[in-house]
Short mmCIF file of C-alpha atoms in Angstrom, two decimals:
data_model
loop_
_atom_site.label_atom_id
_atom_site.label_comp_id
_atom_site.label_asym_id
_atom_site.label_seq_id
_atom_site.Cartn_x
_atom_site.Cartn_y
_atom_site.Cartn_z
CA MET N 65 182.26 -144.82 -113.81
CA LEU N 66 185.98 -144.98 -114.03
CA GLN N 67 185.79 -144.00 -117.97
CA SER N 68 183.31 -141.43 -117.43
CA ILE N 69 186.19 -140.14 -114.93
CA LEU N 70 188.67 -140.21 -117.80
CA VAL N 71 186.23 -138.82 -120.25
CA GLY N 72 186.33 -136.08 -117.25
CA LEU N 73 189.61 -135.38 -117.69
CA ILE N 74 189.55 -135.31 -121.58
CA SER N 75 187.08 -132.24 -121.25
CA VAL N 76 189.83 -131.04 -119.03
CA ILE N 77 192.61 -131.22 -121.45
CA GLY N 78 190.28 -130.14 -123.96
CA LEU N 79 190.16 -126.47 -121.95
CA CYS N 80 193.84 -126.68 -121.58
CA ASP N 81 193.72 -125.11 -124.57
CA TYR N 82 193.39 -121.93 -122.64
CA LEU N 83 196.89 -122.62 -120.99
CA THR N 84 198.28 -123.29 -124.84
CA GLY N 85 197.61 -120.37 -126.34
CA THR N 86 194.60 -121.84 -128.25
CA SER N 87 196.88 -123.87 -129.66
CA MET N 88 193.00 -126.72 -130.96
CA ILE N 89 193.51 -129.24 -128.53
CA GLN N 90 190.03 -128.31 -127.53
CA ARG N 91 188.74 -129.28 -131.12
CA PRO N 92 186.31 -132.27 -131.55
CA VAL N 93 189.20 -134.09 -134.29
CA VAL N 94 191.29 -133.95 -131.44
CA LEU N 95 189.48 -134.90 -128.32
CA GLY N 96 187.14 -137.38 -130.21
CA ALA N 97 190.90 -139.20 -130.61
CA LEU N 98 191.57 -139.14 -126.34
CA VAL N 99 187.57 -140.52 -125.88
CA GLY N 100 188.52 -143.55 -128.71
CA LEU N 101 191.65 -144.58 -126.49
CA VAL N 102 189.55 -144.41 -123.71
CA TYR N 103 187.22 -147.23 -124.86
CA GLY N 104 189.09 -148.86 -126.76
CA ASP N 105 188.27 -147.98 -130.20
CA LEU N 106 190.57 -145.39 -131.49
CA PRO N 107 189.93 -145.30 -135.33
CA THR N 108 185.63 -145.13 -134.59
CA GLY N 109 187.19 -142.32 -132.02
CA VAL N 110 188.74 -140.40 -134.47
CA ILE N 111 185.80 -140.62 -136.95
CA MET N 112 183.46 -139.46 -134.88
CA GLY N 113 185.63 -136.66 -133.72
CA SER N 114 186.29 -135.36 -137.71
CA SER N 115 182.64 -136.26 -138.59
CA ILE N 116 181.79 -133.70 -135.58
CA GLU N 117 184.80 -131.06 -136.60
CA LEU N 118 182.97 -130.53 -139.96
CA ILE N 119 179.86 -129.78 -138.83
CA PHE N 120 181.95 -127.25 -135.97
CA MET N 121 184.31 -125.85 -138.84
CA GLY N 122 182.93 -122.50 -138.99
CA GLN N 123 182.61 -121.89 -135.02
CA MET N 124 183.82 -118.89 -134.00
CA SER N 125 184.37 -116.78 -131.00
CA ILE N 126 183.26 -113.18 -131.75
CA GLY N 127 184.15 -110.74 -129.08
CA GLY N 128 184.15 -113.66 -126.62
CA ALA N 129 180.50 -114.80 -127.68
CA VAL N 130 180.42 -119.05 -128.07
CA PRO N 131 177.48 -120.34 -128.71
CA VAL N 132 177.97 -123.46 -129.29
CA VAL N 133 181.24 -124.77 -127.36
CA THR N 134 182.81 -127.25 -129.42
CA LEU N 135 184.66 -129.11 -126.75
CA ALA N 136 181.46 -130.46 -125.99
CA GLY N 137 181.94 -132.67 -128.89
CA CYS N 138 183.70 -135.49 -126.50
CA VAL N 139 180.67 -136.01 -124.57
CA ALA N 140 178.70 -136.37 -127.08
CA VAL N 141 181.60 -139.25 -128.86
CA ALA N 142 181.91 -140.61 -125.21
CA ILE N 143 177.81 -141.26 -125.06
CA ALA N 144 177.57 -142.57 -128.53
CA MET N 145 180.30 -145.08 -128.35
CA GLN N 146 179.18 -145.76 -124.51
CA SER N 147 175.87 -146.66 -125.80
CA GLY N 148 176.42 -148.37 -129.14
CA ALA N 149 174.20 -145.78 -130.43
CA GLY N 150 176.75 -144.50 -133.72
CA LEU N 151 178.36 -142.04 -135.15
CA GLU N 152 174.44 -140.70 -136.55
CA ALA N 153 173.97 -140.13 -132.80
CA ALA N 154 177.44 -138.65 -131.88
CA LEU N 155 176.35 -135.69 -134.70
CA ALA N 156 173.33 -135.57 -133.22
CA LEU N 157 173.87 -135.02 -130.00
CA ALA N 158 176.85 -132.29 -130.58
CA VAL N 159 174.89 -129.46 -131.06
CA PRO N 160 172.38 -129.96 -127.84
CA PHE N 161 175.59 -130.86 -125.77
CA GLY N 162 177.49 -127.66 -127.08
CA VAL N 163 174.66 -125.25 -126.42
CA LEU N 164 174.61 -126.66 -122.91
CA TYR N 165 178.34 -126.11 -122.06
CA SER N 166 178.49 -122.98 -122.97
CA MET N 167 175.52 -122.20 -120.72
CA LEU N 168 178.11 -123.69 -118.26
CA ASP N 169 180.58 -121.31 -119.74
CA ASN N 170 178.56 -118.31 -118.79
CA LEU N 171 178.14 -120.01 -114.77
CA HIS N 172 182.07 -119.89 -115.08
CA TYR N 173 181.95 -116.30 -115.98
CA ILE N 174 179.45 -115.07 -113.39
CA LEU N 175 181.84 -117.36 -110.50
CA VAL N 176 185.16 -115.98 -111.71
CA GLN N 177 184.29 -112.19 -111.39
CA VAL N 178 185.61 -113.43 -107.46
CA PHE N 179 188.92 -113.96 -108.36
CA VAL N 180 189.12 -111.14 -111.49
CA SER N 181 187.80 -108.83 -108.42
CA GLY N 182 191.10 -110.01 -106.35
CA MET N 183 193.37 -109.47 -109.55
CA ASP N 184 192.86 -105.87 -109.46
CA LYS N 185 193.08 -105.01 -106.08
CA ALA N 186 196.39 -106.95 -106.34
CA ALA N 187 197.30 -104.83 -109.01
CA LYS N 188 196.84 -101.64 -107.32
CA GLU N 189 198.95 -103.03 -104.24
CA GLY N 190 201.47 -104.47 -106.52
CA ASP N 191 201.61 -107.90 -105.19
CA TYR N 192 202.25 -109.54 -108.30
CA LYS N 193 201.95 -113.31 -106.99
CA LYS N 194 198.53 -112.60 -105.19
CA TYR N 195 197.69 -111.40 -109.08
CA GLU N 196 199.25 -114.70 -110.30
CA ARG N 197 197.93 -116.91 -108.20
CA TYR N 198 194.19 -115.97 -108.69
CA HIS N 199 194.93 -115.75 -112.62
CA TRP N 200 195.47 -120.09 -112.01
CA CYS N 201 192.60 -120.09 -109.61
CA ALA N 202 190.28 -118.50 -111.93
CA PHE N 203 191.48 -121.23 -114.32
CA GLY N 204 191.09 -124.23 -111.54
CA LEU N 205 187.75 -123.02 -111.21
CA TRP N 206 186.67 -123.36 -114.89
CA SER N 207 188.51 -126.71 -114.55
CA LEU N 208 186.63 -127.99 -111.74
CA LEU N 209 182.94 -127.32 -113.58
CA TYR N 210 183.95 -129.55 -116.62
CA PHE N 211 185.52 -132.33 -114.95
CA VAL N 212 182.43 -132.33 -113.03
CA SER N 213 179.72 -131.82 -115.58
CA THR N 214 181.16 -134.05 -118.14
CA VAL N 215 181.22 -137.04 -115.46
CA ILE N 216 177.57 -136.41 -114.58
CA CYS N 217 176.96 -136.40 -118.60
CA VAL N 218 178.75 -139.11 -119.69
CA ASN N 219 177.68 -141.21 -116.36
CA LEU N 220 173.89 -140.86 -116.83
CA GLY N 221 173.57 -139.87 -120.16
CA SER N 222 174.76 -142.88 -121.89
CA THR N 223 171.98 -145.44 -120.74
CA LEU N 224 169.28 -142.74 -121.50
CA VAL N 225 170.66 -142.35 -125.49
CA GLU N 226 170.89 -145.98 -125.62
CA ASN N 227 167.33 -146.30 -124.60
CA PHE N 228 166.29 -143.09 -126.44
CA PHE N 229 167.99 -144.15 -130.17
CA ASN N 230 166.50 -147.29 -129.48
CA SER N 231 163.24 -146.83 -129.93
CA LEU N 232 163.09 -144.55 -132.29
CA PRO N 233 162.22 -146.20 -135.64
CA ALA N 234 163.96 -147.08 -138.53
CA TRP N 235 162.44 -144.19 -141.27
CA LEU N 236 163.41 -141.87 -138.13
CA MET N 237 167.16 -143.02 -137.42
CA ASP N 238 167.67 -142.46 -141.69
CA GLY N 239 165.81 -139.01 -141.47
CA ILE N 240 168.20 -138.40 -138.01
CA SER N 241 171.40 -139.58 -140.02
CA ALA N 242 170.52 -137.46 -143.33
CA GLY N 243 169.64 -134.32 -141.30
CA THR N 244 173.66 -135.11 -139.85
CA LYS N 245 174.65 -134.90 -143.25
CA LEU N 246 173.67 -131.77 -144.17
CA LEU N 247 175.28 -130.06 -141.09
CA PRO N 248 178.73 -130.02 -142.70
CA ALA N 249 177.42 -127.73 -144.98
CA LEU N 250 176.68 -125.28 -142.48
CA GLY N 251 179.99 -125.11 -141.29
CA PHE N 252 181.72 -124.58 -144.57
CA ALA N 253 178.80 -122.11 -145.27
CA ILE N 254 179.91 -119.94 -141.86
CA LEU N 255 183.36 -119.93 -142.66
CA LEU N 256 182.53 -119.12 -146.71
CA ASN N 257 180.34 -116.06 -145.42
CA SER N 258 183.48 -115.05 -142.58
CA ILE N 259 186.40 -115.31 -145.42
CA TRP N 260 184.65 -113.98 -148.87
CA ASN N 261 186.20 -111.50 -150.73
CA LYS N 262 185.12 -111.15 -154.13
CA LYS N 263 188.59 -110.17 -155.88
CA ILE N 264 189.80 -114.10 -154.85
CA ALA N 265 186.39 -115.76 -154.90
CA ALA N 266 186.43 -117.33 -158.35
CA PHE N 267 189.20 -119.94 -156.29
CA PHE N 268 186.23 -121.42 -154.29
CA PHE N 269 185.01 -122.55 -157.34
CA ILE N 270 188.40 -123.50 -158.72
CA GLY N 271 189.08 -125.88 -155.48
CA PHE N 272 185.32 -127.29 -156.03
CA VAL N 273 186.15 -128.00 -159.49
CA LEU N 274 189.52 -129.63 -158.63
CA ALA N 275 187.69 -132.01 -156.46
CA ALA N 276 184.34 -132.47 -158.11
CA TYR N 277 186.00 -133.03 -161.88
CA LEU N 278 189.07 -134.08 -161.10
CA GLY N 279 188.83 -135.72 -158.24
CA LEU N 280 191.69 -134.23 -156.02
CA ASP N 281 191.79 -134.56 -152.20
CA THR N 282 191.92 -131.94 -149.94
CA ILE N 283 195.15 -132.32 -149.25
CA ALA N 284 196.34 -131.92 -152.94
CA ILE N 285 194.48 -129.11 -153.34
CA ALA N 286 195.42 -127.55 -149.46
CA ILE N 287 199.58 -127.90 -151.50
CA LEU N 288 198.65 -126.45 -154.64
CA GLY N 289 196.46 -123.55 -153.38
CA ALA N 290 199.66 -122.75 -150.91
CA SER N 291 201.89 -122.67 -154.37
CA VAL N 292 199.09 -120.35 -155.77
CA ALA N 293 199.45 -117.86 -152.67
CA VAL N 294 202.90 -117.80 -151.85
CA LEU N 295 203.26 -116.68 -155.98
CA TYR N 296 201.23 -114.56 -155.03
CA PHE N 297 202.49 -112.73 -151.69
CA THR N 298 205.60 -112.85 -153.82
CA LEU N 299 204.56 -110.84 -156.67
CA GLY N 300 202.50 -108.46 -154.24
CA SER N 301 205.14 -107.35 -152.13
CA THR N 302 207.88 -106.71 -154.30
CA GLU N 303 209.74 -105.20 -151.21
CA LEU N 304 210.13 -106.26 -147.82
CA PRO N 305 210.44 -103.79 -144.65
CA ASP N 306 214.01 -103.89 -142.53
CA PHE N 307 213.11 -105.06 -139.30
CA SER N 308 215.88 -104.74 -137.73
CA ALA N 309 216.29 -102.71 -134.28
CA PRO N 310 218.10 -99.17 -134.32
CA ALA N 311 221.94 -99.54 -134.17
CA ASP N 312 221.65 -97.05 -130.75
CA SER N 313 219.14 -98.97 -128.88
CA LYS N 314 219.71 -99.75 -125.26
CA PRO N 315 216.80 -101.99 -124.38
CA MET N 316 216.66 -102.81 -120.74
CA LEU N 317 214.83 -106.36 -121.25
CA THR N 318 217.21 -109.12 -122.15
CA LYS N 319 215.96 -111.89 -124.76
CA LYS N 320 215.34 -113.96 -120.71
CA GLU N 321 212.78 -111.54 -120.32
CA ILE N 322 211.38 -111.38 -123.47
CA ASN N 323 211.01 -115.07 -123.65
CA ASN N 324 209.68 -115.34 -120.25
CA MET N 325 206.84 -112.97 -121.66
CA PHE N 326 206.49 -115.38 -125.00
CA TRP N 327 206.02 -118.43 -122.83
CA ARG N 328 203.36 -116.63 -120.28
CA ALA N 329 201.12 -115.06 -122.98
CA PHE N 330 199.92 -118.96 -123.74
CA THR N 331 197.63 -118.36 -120.75
CA LEU N 332 196.24 -115.35 -121.79
CA GLU N 333 193.00 -117.17 -121.63
CA ALA N 334 193.06 -118.67 -119.08
CA SER N 335 191.33 -115.95 -116.64
CA TYR N 336 189.28 -115.43 -119.35
CA ASN N 337 186.32 -113.01 -118.06
CA TYR N 338 183.09 -110.94 -119.37
CA GLU N 339 184.86 -107.42 -117.50
CA LYS N 340 188.04 -107.51 -118.72
CA PHE N 341 187.83 -110.32 -121.58
CA GLN N 342 192.03 -111.17 -122.04
CA GLY N 343 192.95 -108.12 -120.11
CA THR N 344 193.79 -109.78 -116.79
CA GLY N 345 196.08 -112.81 -119.23
CA PHE N 346 197.71 -109.97 -120.38
CA GLY N 347 198.95 -108.24 -117.43
CA TYR N 348 199.76 -111.53 -116.12
CA ALA N 349 201.92 -111.73 -118.77
CA LEU N 350 204.17 -108.50 -118.78
CA ILE N 351 204.40 -108.99 -114.95
CA PRO N 352 208.38 -110.25 -114.77
CA ALA N 353 209.31 -107.58 -117.91
CA LEU N 354 207.54 -104.94 -115.60
CA ARG N 355 209.83 -106.06 -112.93
CA LYS N 356 211.99 -105.72 -114.21
CA ILE N 357 211.73 -102.47 -115.65
CA TYR N 358 210.85 -101.06 -112.58
CA GLY N 359 212.65 -102.43 -110.28
CA ASP N 360 212.31 -101.69 -106.08
CA ASP N 361 209.70 -98.99 -107.43
CA LYS N 362 206.64 -100.98 -106.14
CA GLU N 363 204.43 -98.07 -106.14
CA ALA N 364 206.24 -97.41 -110.02
CA LEU N 365 205.05 -101.26 -110.78
CA ALA N 366 201.54 -101.38 -109.10
CA GLU N 367 201.03 -98.55 -111.70
CA ALA N 368 201.88 -100.64 -114.10
CA MET N 369 200.27 -103.49 -113.66
CA SER N 370 196.89 -101.86 -112.91
CA ARG N 371 197.73 -100.23 -116.51
CA ASN N 372 197.85 -103.36 -117.91
CA CYS N 373 195.34 -105.30 -116.12
CA VAL N 374 191.59 -103.07 -118.37
CA MET N 375 189.49 -104.70 -120.88
CA PHE N 376 191.61 -106.25 -123.92
CA GLN N 377 190.52 -108.48 -126.87
CA THR N 378 192.49 -109.90 -129.48
CA THR N 379 193.32 -113.17 -131.66
CA PRO N 380 195.69 -114.64 -128.98
CA GLN N 381 198.30 -115.74 -131.43
CA CYS N 382 198.31 -111.88 -132.30
CA ALA N 383 198.68 -110.45 -128.44
CA PRO N 384 202.56 -111.03 -127.81
CA ILE N 385 202.59 -108.23 -130.62
CA ASN N 386 200.94 -105.81 -128.34
CA MET N 387 202.97 -106.79 -125.32
CA GLY N 388 205.80 -106.38 -127.57
CA ILE N 389 204.63 -102.51 -127.89
CA THR N 390 203.21 -102.10 -124.89
CA LEU N 391 206.33 -103.44 -122.76
CA ALA N 392 208.46 -101.05 -124.93
CA MET N 393 206.60 -98.12 -124.03
CA GLU N 394 206.29 -98.88 -120.90
CA GLU N 395 210.55 -98.90 -120.90
CA GLU N 396 210.69 -95.45 -122.34
CA TYR N 397 207.91 -93.97 -120.10
CA SER N 398 210.83 -95.70 -116.99
CA ARG N 399 212.98 -93.38 -118.45
CA ASN N 400 211.06 -90.32 -119.38
CA ARG N 401 208.15 -89.90 -116.25
CA ASP N 402 208.37 -86.56 -116.51
CA THR N 403 207.53 -85.86 -120.50
CA MET N 404 205.84 -88.88 -121.44
CA ASP N 405 202.03 -89.63 -120.60
CA PRO N 406 201.53 -92.90 -119.27
CA ALA N 407 197.72 -92.72 -120.44
CA SER N 408 199.56 -93.25 -123.89
CA ILE N 409 200.33 -96.39 -123.17
CA GLY N 410 196.87 -97.84 -123.25
CA ALA N 411 195.73 -95.74 -126.22
CA VAL N 412 198.47 -97.43 -128.52
CA ARG N 413 197.08 -100.64 -126.83
CA SER N 414 193.89 -100.03 -127.92
CA ALA N 415 194.93 -98.95 -130.95
CA PHE N 416 196.57 -102.07 -132.05
CA MET N 417 194.32 -104.92 -130.58
CA GLY N 418 191.85 -104.18 -133.56
CA PRO N 419 194.00 -104.45 -136.17
CA LEU N 420 195.67 -106.96 -135.18
CA ALA N 421 191.99 -108.99 -133.93
CA GLY N 422 191.01 -108.23 -137.83
CA ILE N 423 194.07 -109.27 -139.46
CA GLY N 424 194.70 -112.76 -136.79
CA ASP N 425 191.01 -113.25 -136.87
CA SER N 426 190.76 -114.06 -140.92
CA ILE N 427 194.03 -115.61 -140.57
CA PHE N 428 194.20 -118.51 -138.17
CA TRP N 429 190.41 -118.12 -137.55
CA GLY N 430 189.27 -118.33 -140.61
CA ILE N 431 192.04 -119.78 -143.04
CA LEU N 432 194.36 -121.70 -141.10
CA ARG N 433 192.21 -123.20 -138.56
CA THR N 434 189.97 -124.25 -141.64
CA VAL N 435 192.98 -125.65 -143.93
CA ALA N 436 194.25 -127.76 -140.62
CA ALA N 437 190.89 -129.30 -140.11
CA GLY N 438 190.30 -130.00 -143.61
CA VAL N 439 193.21 -131.98 -144.30
CA ALA N 440 192.50 -133.62 -140.79
CA CYS N 441 188.91 -134.44 -141.33
CA SER N 442 189.91 -136.07 -145.33
CA LEU N 443 192.26 -138.44 -143.36
CA GLY N 444 190.00 -138.51 -140.14
CA VAL N 445 186.61 -139.83 -141.65
CA GLN N 446 188.63 -142.64 -142.74
CA GLY N 447 189.70 -143.47 -139.68
CA ASN N 448 192.94 -142.72 -140.55
CA VAL N 449 194.89 -142.07 -136.86
CA ALA N 450 197.17 -139.65 -137.63
CA ALA N 451 194.34 -136.62 -138.66
CA PRO N 452 194.68 -135.19 -134.72
CA LEU N 453 198.47 -134.84 -134.95
CA VAL N 454 198.28 -133.45 -138.48
CA PHE N 455 195.59 -131.10 -137.43
CA LEU N 456 197.91 -130.05 -134.40
CA ILE N 457 201.19 -129.65 -136.75
CA ILE N 458 199.56 -127.48 -139.57
CA PHE N 459 197.84 -125.00 -137.31
CA ASN N 460 200.93 -124.77 -134.35
CA VAL N 461 203.63 -124.22 -136.78
CA PRO N 462 202.73 -120.87 -137.88
CA ALA N 463 200.92 -119.66 -135.19
CA VAL N 464 204.28 -120.54 -132.56
CA PHE N 465 205.84 -118.90 -135.26
CA THR N 466 203.76 -115.39 -135.13
CA ARG N 467 204.44 -115.82 -131.80
CA TYR N 468 207.59 -116.20 -130.98
CA TYR N 469 208.57 -113.36 -133.88
CA GLY N 470 206.12 -111.02 -132.75
CA ALA N 471 207.17 -110.82 -129.65
CA HIS N 472 210.86 -110.40 -130.31
CA LYS N 473 209.88 -107.88 -133.25
CA SER N 474 207.61 -105.66 -131.67
CA TYR N 475 209.34 -104.89 -128.25
CA GLU N 476 212.82 -104.15 -130.65
CA LEU N 477 210.52 -101.64 -132.95
CA GLY N 478 208.18 -100.57 -130.75
CA MET N 479 205.08 -99.29 -132.57
CA ASN N 480 206.94 -99.04 -135.91
CA PHE N 481 206.51 -102.72 -135.96
CA VAL N 482 203.28 -102.40 -137.23
CA SER N 483 202.90 -99.37 -138.78
CA LYS N 484 206.54 -101.09 -141.16
CA LEU N 485 203.69 -103.81 -141.71
CA SER N 486 201.16 -101.49 -143.11
CA GLN N 487 203.44 -99.23 -145.21
CA TYR N 488 204.69 -102.17 -147.54
CA ASN N 489 200.86 -103.44 -147.32
CA LEU N 490 202.00 -107.12 -145.94
CA LEU N 491 198.82 -107.06 -144.06
CA GLU N 492 196.64 -107.15 -146.97
CA ASN N 493 198.56 -109.03 -149.24
CA LEU N 494 199.52 -112.08 -146.59
CA SER N 495 195.25 -111.95 -146.00
CA ILE N 496 194.45 -112.11 -149.03
CA ALA N 497 197.06 -114.99 -149.88
CA ALA N 498 195.88 -117.13 -146.93
CA GLY N 499 192.39 -116.47 -148.26
CA ILE N 500 193.21 -118.18 -151.23
CA VAL N 501 193.84 -121.42 -149.36
CA GLY N 502 191.37 -120.93 -148.11
CA LEU N 503 188.46 -120.44 -150.41
CA MET N 504 189.78 -123.03 -152.33
CA VAL N 505 190.11 -126.12 -149.22
CA ILE N 506 186.37 -124.84 -148.39
CA GLY N 507 186.13 -125.65 -152.42
CA GLY N 508 186.88 -128.80 -152.52
CA MET N 509 185.54 -130.06 -148.99
CA THR N 510 181.97 -129.04 -150.65
CA SER N 511 182.57 -131.37 -153.35
CA SER N 512 183.72 -134.04 -150.99
CA MET N 513 182.44 -133.50 -147.57
CA VAL N 514 178.85 -132.66 -148.12
CA TRP N 515 177.38 -135.87 -148.41
CA VAL N 516 173.82 -134.98 -149.80
CA SER N 517 172.51 -136.92 -152.42
CA THR N 518 168.59 -137.90 -153.38
CA PRO N 519 167.36 -141.31 -154.32
CA LEU N 520 164.29 -139.70 -156.35
CA VAL N 521 163.74 -141.92 -159.28
CA ILE N 522 161.28 -140.34 -162.08
CA THR N 523 159.75 -142.51 -164.05
CA ALA N 524 157.96 -142.01 -167.55
CA GLY N 525 156.52 -144.99 -169.13
CA ASP N 526 159.07 -148.06 -169.09
CA MET N 527 161.73 -145.47 -168.82
CA ALA N 528 163.20 -144.51 -164.73
CA ILE N 529 165.34 -141.57 -164.63
CA SER N 530 167.59 -140.84 -161.67
CA VAL N 531 167.34 -137.34 -160.72
CA GLN N 532 171.05 -137.50 -159.02
CA GLU N 533 172.92 -138.99 -161.81
CA PHE N 534 171.15 -136.32 -164.05
CA LEU N 535 172.22 -133.70 -161.45
CA ASP N 536 175.72 -134.91 -161.81
CA SER N 537 175.59 -134.90 -165.36
CA LEU N 538 175.04 -131.54 -165.56
CA LEU N 539 177.75 -130.28 -162.46
CA PRO N 540 179.53 -133.05 -160.62
CA SER N 541 178.07 -132.75 -156.63
CA MET N 542 175.81 -129.35 -157.94
CA VAL N 543 173.42 -130.98 -154.61
CA PRO N 544 175.79 -130.51 -152.65
CA LEU N 545 176.86 -127.02 -153.82
CA LEU N 546 173.53 -126.09 -153.51
CA THR N 547 173.09 -126.81 -150.15
CA VAL N 548 176.34 -125.03 -149.06
CA TYR N 549 174.59 -122.00 -151.13
CA ILE N 550 171.26 -122.23 -149.14
CA MET N 551 172.98 -122.27 -146.14
CA SER N 552 175.58 -119.43 -147.06
CA LYS N 553 171.79 -117.19 -147.78
CA LEU N 554 169.98 -117.82 -144.93
CA LEU N 555 172.75 -116.98 -142.44
CA LYS N 556 173.20 -113.23 -144.25
CA LYS N 557 169.27 -113.01 -143.36
CA ASN N 558 170.91 -113.48 -139.52
CA ILE N 559 169.80 -116.52 -138.28
CA LYS N 560 171.28 -117.47 -135.90
CA PRO N 561 173.93 -121.49 -136.58
CA VAL N 562 171.94 -123.22 -133.43
CA VAL N 563 168.92 -122.37 -135.27
CA LEU N 564 169.94 -123.88 -138.51
CA MET N 565 171.82 -126.65 -137.09
CA ILE N 566 168.63 -127.98 -135.41
CA SER N 567 166.42 -127.16 -138.34
CA ALA N 568 168.89 -129.02 -140.53
CA LEU N 569 168.11 -132.10 -138.44
CA VAL N 570 164.32 -131.86 -138.70
CA VAL N 571 164.39 -130.85 -142.52
CA GLY N 572 166.27 -134.56 -142.74
CA VAL N 573 163.76 -136.22 -140.77
CA LEU N 574 160.99 -134.30 -143.13
CA LEU N 575 163.03 -134.71 -146.56
CA THR N 576 163.78 -138.30 -145.77
CA TYR N 577 160.26 -139.47 -145.02
CA ILE N 578 158.66 -138.15 -148.19
CA GLY N 579 161.94 -140.24 -150.30
CA VAL N 580 163.52 -136.89 -151.48
CA LEU N 581 166.70 -137.60 -149.22
#
């Protein structure tokens, strides 16, 4: 029971990802290690977590919809370790528990509306203290649901899973094992489809060749890709804009208020909901600065709070840029209330929301997380306990820099910040440069981390030909490459990832039974 409670607390730690600016602490490669500590076997926890991470590498939140909650991977690892069912069980359980926890999230989004309504009312009254309490109560409800559900699942599920897997025949277990080896190909296919760019598509195959023919590991390919990306960005950005603030500007907010907004922005999704999405968290982050701007004018503060507690959705790492621009406009409005339309503040916020999400999702979710996970998983599947730390460092160093620099510069320059980035094509060049790294890493991982092979042997008289050896003589890692290609094509036909995950397990069992896998 104690271990179940500890795993429940780990699930809450994972949920704190939404208090730390989606810093990726909820990913299986991180939580698997924590579960391993609970059960006294850190290397096994790292191996299981890293293996599940490969399956969910392509999992992204599109408009807030998450079909499979990757945080549930910690439950799969816990049950597999407690029951002694092994890695195959952890991989097989990750998908159904992920779906179960997505349903749990939907329940939370229904219940949390009580607090969202309270935040609306508090904003209209200018009661910022009550608004802040509701923001934290919303996260508290979420944490309670996860904790209780995880304790129940781990406590009851271990015995059931142990009995279930012990009752399975050997051929079926072998089939499940083969099916789980197909799952990383799905994760890579999702990623490939999300960042594919015909201009730089060749870099995917360069990464594949470096791994398949030269045997370079993911770390080496990532370093090489980063070098190429820096070269591309340097050559493509011949002139850089001047990001210094105007000499005659006299901002009302000091560095202290902007830093306060920067820190509060990490909790952007703590009160996430399906009515305003990140909007309630957006309003929470701005409260101290708005109080400074409007002073003792409670009516103006209430209007500003209501104006900024509306639907908002963008890449969390880019949100401080939008917040800085919003504060610059709120400050301008406080000085020119007779001539400036306050509706323009919301219009500009909405106008920048989409472009920032487009570039942010591509860089942070599609590319940076891919590189971080690729490097970490290459260590983790070997039981290297440094894998979670490597993952968090690679992802969060550029993420925190973007947040801090974006918050300060966007406030200093207002709307000119994003326009200057666009004017000098910095966003486009940065996106392509990051795409080069991402495609090379995915290409390399396709060769080194999709462990699909065939034991088929063709006999002709006294001669026996190994199909796998024949394929390798034509193109090393041909089967993994074809598997990723097939998954990519199926995804483009709008087949849902969850369906493909389940289908991969079924196909693995069938092909193993007839001797193909």
